[in-house]
Amino acid sequence: EDFPDNFKKIGSVPVSKRSPEERQEDVDNIMSWLRNGKPSDLDTPNNEFTIIDQMLPKKKQTPQDRAKDIESVMHWMRTHNVPPVKEENVPAEFQKVPSTPVSRRSPEDRAKDLDDIMQWMRNGKDDIDDTPNGDFKKIDQLLPQKRGQTPLERAKDLENALTWIRNKEPVAEDEDMPAPFSKIGTVPISKRSPEERNDDVNNILTWIRDGKPDDDSVAEEFKKIDHLLPPKKGQTPEDRARDIEAVMDWCREVGVEPEDVPVDKFEKVPSIPVSKRSPEDRQKDVDNILSWIRQGKPSNLDTPGDEFAK
């Protein structure tokens, strides 16, 4: 009773109470609930999956993406102690789920940009090693120098800014460059990543092996494309899944429904290049290449086939 008034009540700080492992388990449980037809016995005791699924607007997406959306809302509610509510009482902020800004450049493209920036810095920031538009020099002049920063750290800062500018605007002019940093908008995504496309291939392959069931809207899309494509002699289920995914990816890119696609357009569908190396293996390759570059590109640090030098 002797405490000052301003110390009597201390508000709680919303902090995530669930570990990444627990959140991934929630995503897996939601996936199982979706794939089994959304039964109540696979829902939480408070029917959180069902309530949040009704709250979120429907959109064309894979079961995995839907599960991640549901888990994100459920995690927000648990963190802020907001109980699930019925659809008519949904807060305004849940009526529309905005898109997430995602880089349009692949990890390989960004690694190449980083190498180019490092080369430009080693050669005294010569214009001949810059981009045709002089992007490296422009960004280098904009970004303040950090005390004790290594050349590699500086190169990463320049590459991060370069990627942001390329996602935001096609061309960056000297006098207009500071303006785009005032507001960050969503980035239009024109292509799915190799990992997402590989997930689609696996989902289609599972659908084929399960007898091509009609259990959800995604399976219906698979079925439409499967009817469009003529079967090939001796084609394996894996090859068929890749062909269906290639058509589905094309339809998403150009914004057409499968039933509107002329069949002759897909008589020959190329296979999908999917990386066979893990992210750890690829990061190790990047580290080895950087070490080779820093030490003057000696042959003893190259691969047996001199791949770095080529």
Tab-separated table of C-alpha atoms in Angstrom:
chain	number	residue	atom	x	y	z
A	1	GLU	CA	0.000	0.000	0.000
A	2	ASP	CA	3.042	2.241	0.337
A	3	PHE	CA	4.041	1.904	-3.361
A	4	PRO	CA	3.659	5.014	-5.564
A	5	ASP	CA	0.585	4.986	-7.774
A	6	ASN	CA	2.581	4.641	-10.990
A	7	PHE	CA	4.025	1.298	-9.797
A	8	LYS	CA	0.750	-0.381	-8.860
A	9	LYS	CA	0.000	-1.700	-12.345
A	10	ILE	CA	2.592	-2.913	-14.812
A	11	GLY	CA	1.272	-3.927	-18.227
A	12	SER	CA	2.415	-7.169	-19.779
A	13	VAL	CA	4.571	-7.211	-22.878
A	14	PRO	CA	3.296	-9.516	-25.650
A	15	VAL	CA	6.076	-12.041	-26.258
A	16	SER	CA	5.841	-15.257	-28.218
A	17	LYS	CA	5.164	-18.072	-25.758
A	18	ARG	CA	5.695	-20.886	-28.230
A	19	SER	CA	8.996	-22.178	-29.566
A	20	PRO	CA	9.664	-22.593	-33.321
A	21	GLU	CA	9.309	-26.358	-32.822
A	22	GLU	CA	5.866	-25.937	-31.201
A	23	ARG	CA	4.753	-23.597	-33.990
A	24	GLN	CA	5.894	-26.088	-36.637
A	25	GLU	CA	3.935	-28.793	-34.801
A	26	ASP	CA	0.846	-26.542	-34.994
A	27	VAL	CA	1.355	-26.172	-38.771
A	28	ASP	CA	1.644	-29.961	-39.129
A	29	ASN	CA	-1.537	-30.489	-37.075
A	30	ILE	CA	-3.439	-27.967	-39.204
A	31	MET	CA	-2.170	-29.675	-42.385
A	32	SER	CA	-3.453	-33.031	-41.078
A	33	TRP	CA	-6.788	-31.406	-40.195
A	34	LEU	CA	-7.118	-29.908	-43.707
A	35	ARG	CA	-6.144	-33.107	-45.532
A	36	ASN	CA	-8.604	-35.209	-43.542
A	37	GLY	CA	-11.571	-33.005	-44.403
A	38	LYS	CA	-11.449	-30.677	-41.375
A	39	PRO	CA	-12.929	-33.107	-38.789
A	40	SER	CA	-13.696	-31.769	-35.321
A	41	ASP	CA	-11.743	-34.546	-33.600
A	42	LEU	CA	-8.490	-33.252	-35.178
A	43	ASP	CA	-9.220	-29.636	-34.171
A	44	THR	CA	-8.140	-28.022	-30.878
A	45	PRO	CA	-10.483	-28.257	-27.856
A	46	ASN	CA	-11.649	-24.686	-28.633
A	47	ASN	CA	-12.086	-25.394	-32.375
A	48	GLU	CA	-9.447	-22.788	-33.180
A	49	PHE	CA	-8.631	-24.286	-36.596
A	50	THR	CA	-12.273	-24.116	-37.721
A	51	ILE	CA	-12.944	-20.619	-36.377
A	52	ILE	CA	-9.793	-19.078	-37.868
A	53	ASP	CA	-10.335	-20.913	-41.174
A	54	GLN	CA	-13.782	-19.265	-41.366
A	55	MET	CA	-12.310	-15.878	-40.488
A	56	LEU	CA	-9.624	-15.846	-43.178
A	57	PRO	CA	-10.715	-15.010	-46.742
A	58	LYS	CA	-10.460	-17.881	-49.206
A	59	LYS	CA	-7.779	-17.648	-51.891
A	60	LYS	CA	-6.146	-19.987	-54.349
A	61	GLN	CA	-3.327	-21.560	-52.342
A	62	THR	CA	-1.863	-24.925	-51.386
A	63	PRO	CA	-2.922	-26.685	-48.162
A	64	GLN	CA	0.549	-25.932	-46.757
A	65	ASP	CA	0.162	-22.176	-47.384
A	66	ARG	CA	-3.348	-22.254	-45.880
A	67	ALA	CA	-2.033	-24.057	-42.803
A	68	LYS	CA	0.702	-21.424	-42.343
A	69	ASP	CA	-1.883	-18.600	-42.591
A	70	ILE	CA	-4.113	-20.248	-39.988
A	71	GLU	CA	-1.174	-20.886	-37.646
A	72	SER	CA	0.017	-17.252	-37.942
A	73	VAL	CA	-3.389	-15.913	-36.846
A	74	MET	CA	-3.665	-18.514	-34.079
A	75	HIS	CA	-0.174	-17.588	-32.829
A	76	TRP	CA	-1.085	-13.872	-32.805
A	77	MET	CA	-4.253	-14.583	-30.805
A	78	ARG	CA	-2.398	-16.703	-28.260
A	79	THR	CA	0.373	-14.116	-27.854
A	80	HIS	CA	-2.140	-11.288	-27.296
A	81	ASN	CA	-4.555	-13.392	-25.216
A	82	VAL	CA	-7.336	-12.942	-27.762
A	83	PRO	CA	-9.807	-15.855	-27.678
A	84	PRO	CA	-11.152	-17.296	-30.962
A	85	VAL	CA	-14.421	-15.677	-32.011
A	86	LYS	CA	-17.122	-16.551	-34.481
A	87	GLU	CA	-17.116	-15.099	-37.969
A	88	GLU	CA	-19.630	-12.341	-37.249
A	89	ASN	CA	-17.392	-10.975	-34.466
A	90	VAL	CA	-14.117	-11.008	-36.381
A	91	PRO	CA	-12.001	-7.857	-35.738
A	92	ALA	CA	-11.541	-5.551	-38.717
A	93	GLU	CA	-7.808	-6.250	-38.930
A	94	PHE	CA	-8.503	-9.885	-39.868
A	95	GLN	CA	-10.829	-9.172	-42.772
A	96	LYS	CA	-7.978	-9.049	-45.289
A	97	VAL	CA	-4.570	-10.653	-45.049
A	98	PRO	CA	-1.961	-8.565	-46.925
A	99	SER	CA	0.703	-10.104	-49.100
A	100	THR	CA	4.271	-10.425	-47.797
A	101	PRO	CA	7.156	-8.643	-49.555
A	102	VAL	CA	9.449	-11.325	-51.025
A	103	SER	CA	12.641	-10.881	-52.998
A	104	ARG	CA	12.255	-11.546	-56.726
A	105	ARG	CA	15.930	-12.484	-57.071
A	106	SER	CA	17.120	-16.039	-56.464
A	107	PRO	CA	19.863	-16.897	-53.922
A	108	GLU	CA	22.179	-17.553	-56.884
A	109	ASP	CA	21.506	-14.080	-58.351
A	110	ARG	CA	22.152	-12.418	-54.998
A	111	ALA	CA	25.383	-14.392	-54.452
A	112	LYS	CA	26.575	-13.252	-57.889
A	113	ASP	CA	25.737	-9.625	-57.018
A	114	LEU	CA	27.760	-9.961	-53.812
A	115	ASP	CA	30.754	-11.344	-55.739
A	116	ASP	CA	30.492	-8.525	-58.295
A	117	ILE	CA	30.431	-5.898	-55.543
A	118	MET	CA	33.462	-7.480	-53.854
A	119	GLN	CA	35.316	-7.466	-57.195
A	120	TRP	CA	34.350	-3.804	-57.763
A	121	MET	CA	35.678	-2.855	-54.313
A	122	ARG	CA	38.963	-4.766	-54.762
A	123	ASN	CA	39.592	-3.035	-58.093
A	124	GLY	CA	39.352	0.414	-56.544
A	125	LYS	CA	35.634	0.930	-57.336
A	126	ASP	CA	36.393	1.255	-61.042
A	127	ASP	CA	33.395	2.121	-63.250
A	128	ILE	CA	34.261	-0.770	-65.568
A	129	ASP	CA	33.369	-3.247	-62.800
A	130	ASP	CA	30.140	-1.424	-61.881
A	131	THR	CA	26.701	-2.140	-63.354
A	132	PRO	CA	25.751	-0.355	-66.595
A	133	ASN	CA	23.731	2.125	-64.505
A	134	GLY	CA	26.487	2.630	-61.919
A	135	ASP	CA	24.332	1.112	-59.145
A	136	PHE	CA	27.262	0.084	-56.917
A	137	LYS	CA	28.689	3.620	-56.849
A	138	LYS	CA	25.292	5.262	-56.263
A	139	ILE	CA	24.439	3.018	-53.323
A	140	ASP	CA	27.953	3.251	-51.881
A	141	GLN	CA	27.583	7.031	-51.807
A	142	LEU	CA	24.168	6.790	-50.123
A	143	LEU	CA	25.024	4.313	-47.356
A	144	PRO	CA	27.025	5.715	-44.403
A	145	GLN	CA	30.288	3.960	-43.559
A	146	LYS	CA	30.328	1.892	-40.344
A	147	ARG	CA	33.334	1.976	-38.034
A	148	GLY	CA	35.365	-1.237	-38.176
A	149	GLN	CA	33.318	-2.672	-41.036
A	150	THR	CA	35.064	-5.356	-43.112
A	151	PRO	CA	34.953	-5.307	-46.939
A	152	LEU	CA	32.658	-8.357	-46.897
A	153	GLU	CA	30.235	-6.675	-44.463
A	154	ARG	CA	30.240	-3.524	-46.614
A	155	ALA	CA	29.571	-5.613	-49.726
A	156	LYS	CA	26.621	-7.340	-48.015
A	157	ASP	CA	25.135	-3.954	-47.031
A	158	LEU	CA	25.431	-2.719	-50.626
A	159	GLU	CA	23.906	-5.933	-51.987
A	160	ASN	CA	20.958	-5.765	-49.553
A	161	ALA	CA	20.218	-2.177	-50.617
A	162	LEU	CA	20.612	-3.094	-54.298
A	163	THR	CA	18.127	-5.978	-53.955
A	164	TRP	CA	15.625	-3.734	-52.173
A	165	ILE	CA	15.853	-1.071	-54.892
A	166	ARG	CA	15.470	-3.626	-57.699
A	167	ASN	CA	12.376	-5.053	-56.014
A	168	LYS	CA	10.927	-1.600	-55.417
A	169	GLU	CA	11.665	0.116	-58.747
A	170	PRO	CA	13.170	-0.999	-62.074
A	171	VAL	CA	15.569	1.954	-62.259
A	172	ALA	CA	17.069	4.113	-59.505
A	173	GLU	CA	18.224	7.627	-60.369
A	174	ASP	CA	20.654	9.641	-58.201
A	175	GLU	CA	18.230	12.371	-57.259
A	176	ASP	CA	15.275	10.069	-56.728
A	177	MET	CA	16.900	7.261	-54.728
A	178	PRO	CA	16.170	8.498	-51.173
A	179	ALA	CA	12.413	8.828	-51.874
A	180	PRO	CA	11.589	5.104	-52.229
A	181	PHE	CA	12.926	4.450	-48.702
A	182	SER	CA	10.121	6.504	-47.119
A	183	LYS	CA	7.486	3.782	-47.543
A	184	ILE	CA	7.901	0.053	-48.059
A	185	GLY	CA	5.154	-1.512	-50.136
A	186	THR	CA	4.495	-5.077	-51.197
A	187	VAL	CA	6.577	-6.582	-53.980
A	188	PRO	CA	4.746	-8.212	-56.887
A	189	ILE	CA	5.898	-11.841	-57.130
A	190	SER	CA	6.032	-13.177	-60.649
A	191	LYS	CA	7.695	-16.553	-60.048
A	192	ARG	CA	7.572	-19.258	-57.410
A	193	SER	CA	10.839	-20.318	-55.808
A	194	PRO	CA	12.427	-23.688	-56.695
A	195	GLU	CA	11.519	-24.927	-53.206
A	196	GLU	CA	7.832	-23.998	-53.645
A	197	ARG	CA	7.708	-25.595	-57.077
A	198	ASN	CA	9.315	-28.748	-55.711
A	199	ASP	CA	6.636	-28.817	-52.978
A	200	ASP	CA	3.982	-28.605	-55.695
A	201	VAL	CA	5.578	-31.537	-57.555
A	202	ASN	CA	5.561	-33.603	-54.355
A	203	ASN	CA	1.904	-32.734	-53.683
A	204	ILE	CA	0.923	-33.735	-57.228
A	205	LEU	CA	2.923	-36.965	-56.961
A	206	THR	CA	1.131	-37.821	-53.699
A	207	TRP	CA	-2.208	-37.063	-55.388
A	208	ILE	CA	-1.352	-39.394	-58.311
A	209	ARG	CA	-0.247	-42.210	-55.981
A	210	ASP	CA	-3.417	-41.836	-53.876
A	211	GLY	CA	-5.600	-42.471	-56.914
A	212	LYS	CA	-6.241	-38.816	-57.869
A	213	PRO	CA	-8.950	-38.015	-55.263
A	214	ASP	CA	-11.241	-34.950	-55.547
A	215	ASP	CA	-10.967	-33.894	-51.900
A	216	ASP	CA	-10.229	-30.150	-52.221
A	217	SER	CA	-9.893	-27.212	-54.654
A	218	VAL	CA	-6.165	-27.822	-55.145
A	219	ALA	CA	-6.793	-31.438	-56.193
A	220	GLU	CA	-9.441	-30.140	-58.613
A	221	GLU	CA	-6.770	-27.963	-60.263
A	222	PHE	CA	-4.482	-30.991	-60.603
A	223	LYS	CA	-7.337	-32.964	-62.198
A	224	LYS	CA	-8.129	-30.251	-64.765
A	225	ILE	CA	-4.525	-30.072	-65.941
A	226	ASP	CA	-4.189	-33.855	-65.908
A	227	HIS	CA	-7.147	-34.032	-68.337
A	228	LEU	CA	-5.579	-31.360	-70.541
A	229	LEU	CA	-2.223	-33.081	-70.984
A	230	PRO	CA	-2.016	-36.090	-73.302
A	231	PRO	CA	-0.358	-39.090	-71.614
A	232	LYS	CA	3.124	-40.059	-72.776
A	233	LYS	CA	4.215	-43.614	-73.470
A	234	GLY	CA	6.357	-45.013	-70.651
A	235	GLN	CA	5.921	-41.887	-68.518
A	236	THR	CA	6.637	-42.392	-64.791
A	237	PRO	CA	4.451	-40.847	-62.056
A	238	GLU	CA	7.354	-38.510	-61.202
A	239	ASP	CA	7.578	-37.247	-64.816
A	240	ARG	CA	3.790	-36.847	-64.975
A	241	ALA	CA	3.830	-34.821	-61.743
A	242	ARG	CA	6.529	-32.523	-63.181
A	243	ASP	CA	4.529	-31.994	-66.386
A	244	ILE	CA	1.370	-31.107	-64.443
A	245	GLU	CA	3.306	-28.718	-62.178
A	246	ALA	CA	4.924	-26.989	-65.158
A	247	VAL	CA	1.500	-26.260	-66.675
A	248	MET	CA	0.111	-25.153	-63.306
A	249	ASP	CA	3.057	-22.774	-62.821
A	250	TRP	CA	2.552	-21.321	-66.311
A	251	CYS	CA	-1.165	-20.767	-65.629
A	252	ARG	CA	-0.356	-18.939	-62.400
A	253	GLU	CA	2.242	-16.754	-64.104
A	254	VAL	CA	-0.023	-15.581	-66.930
A	255	GLY	CA	-3.203	-15.517	-64.823
A	256	VAL	CA	-5.352	-18.042	-66.675
A	257	GLU	CA	-7.491	-20.928	-65.481
A	258	PRO	CA	-6.535	-24.436	-66.656
A	259	GLU	CA	-9.774	-24.881	-68.637
A	260	ASP	CA	-8.902	-21.797	-70.748
A	261	VAL	CA	-5.532	-23.156	-71.878
A	262	PRO	CA	-5.262	-24.534	-75.451
A	263	VAL	CA	-4.066	-28.146	-75.295
A	264	ASP	CA	-1.583	-27.792	-78.183
A	265	LYS	CA	0.349	-25.214	-76.112
A	266	PHE	CA	1.528	-27.967	-73.793
A	267	GLU	CA	2.325	-30.825	-76.128
A	268	LYS	CA	5.926	-30.637	-74.971
A	269	VAL	CA	6.496	-29.677	-71.354
A	270	PRO	CA	10.115	-29.424	-70.149
A	271	SER	CA	11.218	-30.906	-66.874
A	272	ILE	CA	11.662	-28.648	-63.877
A	273	PRO	CA	15.252	-27.956	-62.832
A	274	VAL	CA	15.437	-28.653	-59.084
A	275	SER	CA	18.623	-28.249	-57.111
A	276	LYS	CA	20.019	-31.558	-55.849
A	277	ARG	CA	22.301	-29.848	-53.328
A	278	SER	CA	21.184	-28.856	-49.846
A	279	PRO	CA	21.256	-25.185	-48.677
A	280	GLU	CA	24.196	-26.117	-46.408
A	281	ASP	CA	26.179	-27.554	-49.347
A	282	ARG	CA	25.494	-24.475	-51.447
A	283	GLN	CA	26.519	-22.106	-48.621
A	284	LYS	CA	29.758	-24.089	-48.259
A	285	ASP	CA	30.379	-23.584	-52.001
A	286	VAL	CA	29.874	-19.806	-51.591
A	287	ASP	CA	32.342	-19.729	-48.667
A	288	ASN	CA	34.928	-21.694	-50.674
A	289	ILE	CA	34.558	-19.352	-53.661
A	290	LEU	CA	34.910	-16.253	-51.442
A	291	SER	CA	38.074	-17.721	-49.884
A	292	TRP	CA	39.438	-18.477	-53.370
A	293	ILE	CA	38.718	-14.876	-54.518
A	294	ARG	CA	40.231	-13.252	-51.388
A	295	GLN	CA	43.480	-15.212	-51.765
A	296	GLY	CA	44.034	-14.202	-55.363
A	297	LYS	CA	42.245	-17.095	-57.097
A	298	PRO	CA	45.003	-19.731	-56.639
A	299	SER	CA	44.534	-23.033	-58.466
A	300	ASN	CA	45.107	-25.085	-55.300
A	301	LEU	CA	41.893	-23.637	-53.790
A	302	ASP	CA	39.852	-24.297	-56.943
A	303	THR	CA	37.881	-27.488	-57.595
A	304	PRO	CA	39.585	-30.423	-59.347
A	305	GLY	CA	37.896	-29.332	-62.598
A	306	ASP	CA	38.833	-25.631	-62.133
A	307	GLU	CA	35.114	-24.714	-62.010
A	308	PHE	CA	35.680	-21.449	-60.121
A	309	ALA	CA	38.105	-20.117	-62.731
A	310	LYS	CA	35.860	-21.147	-65.641
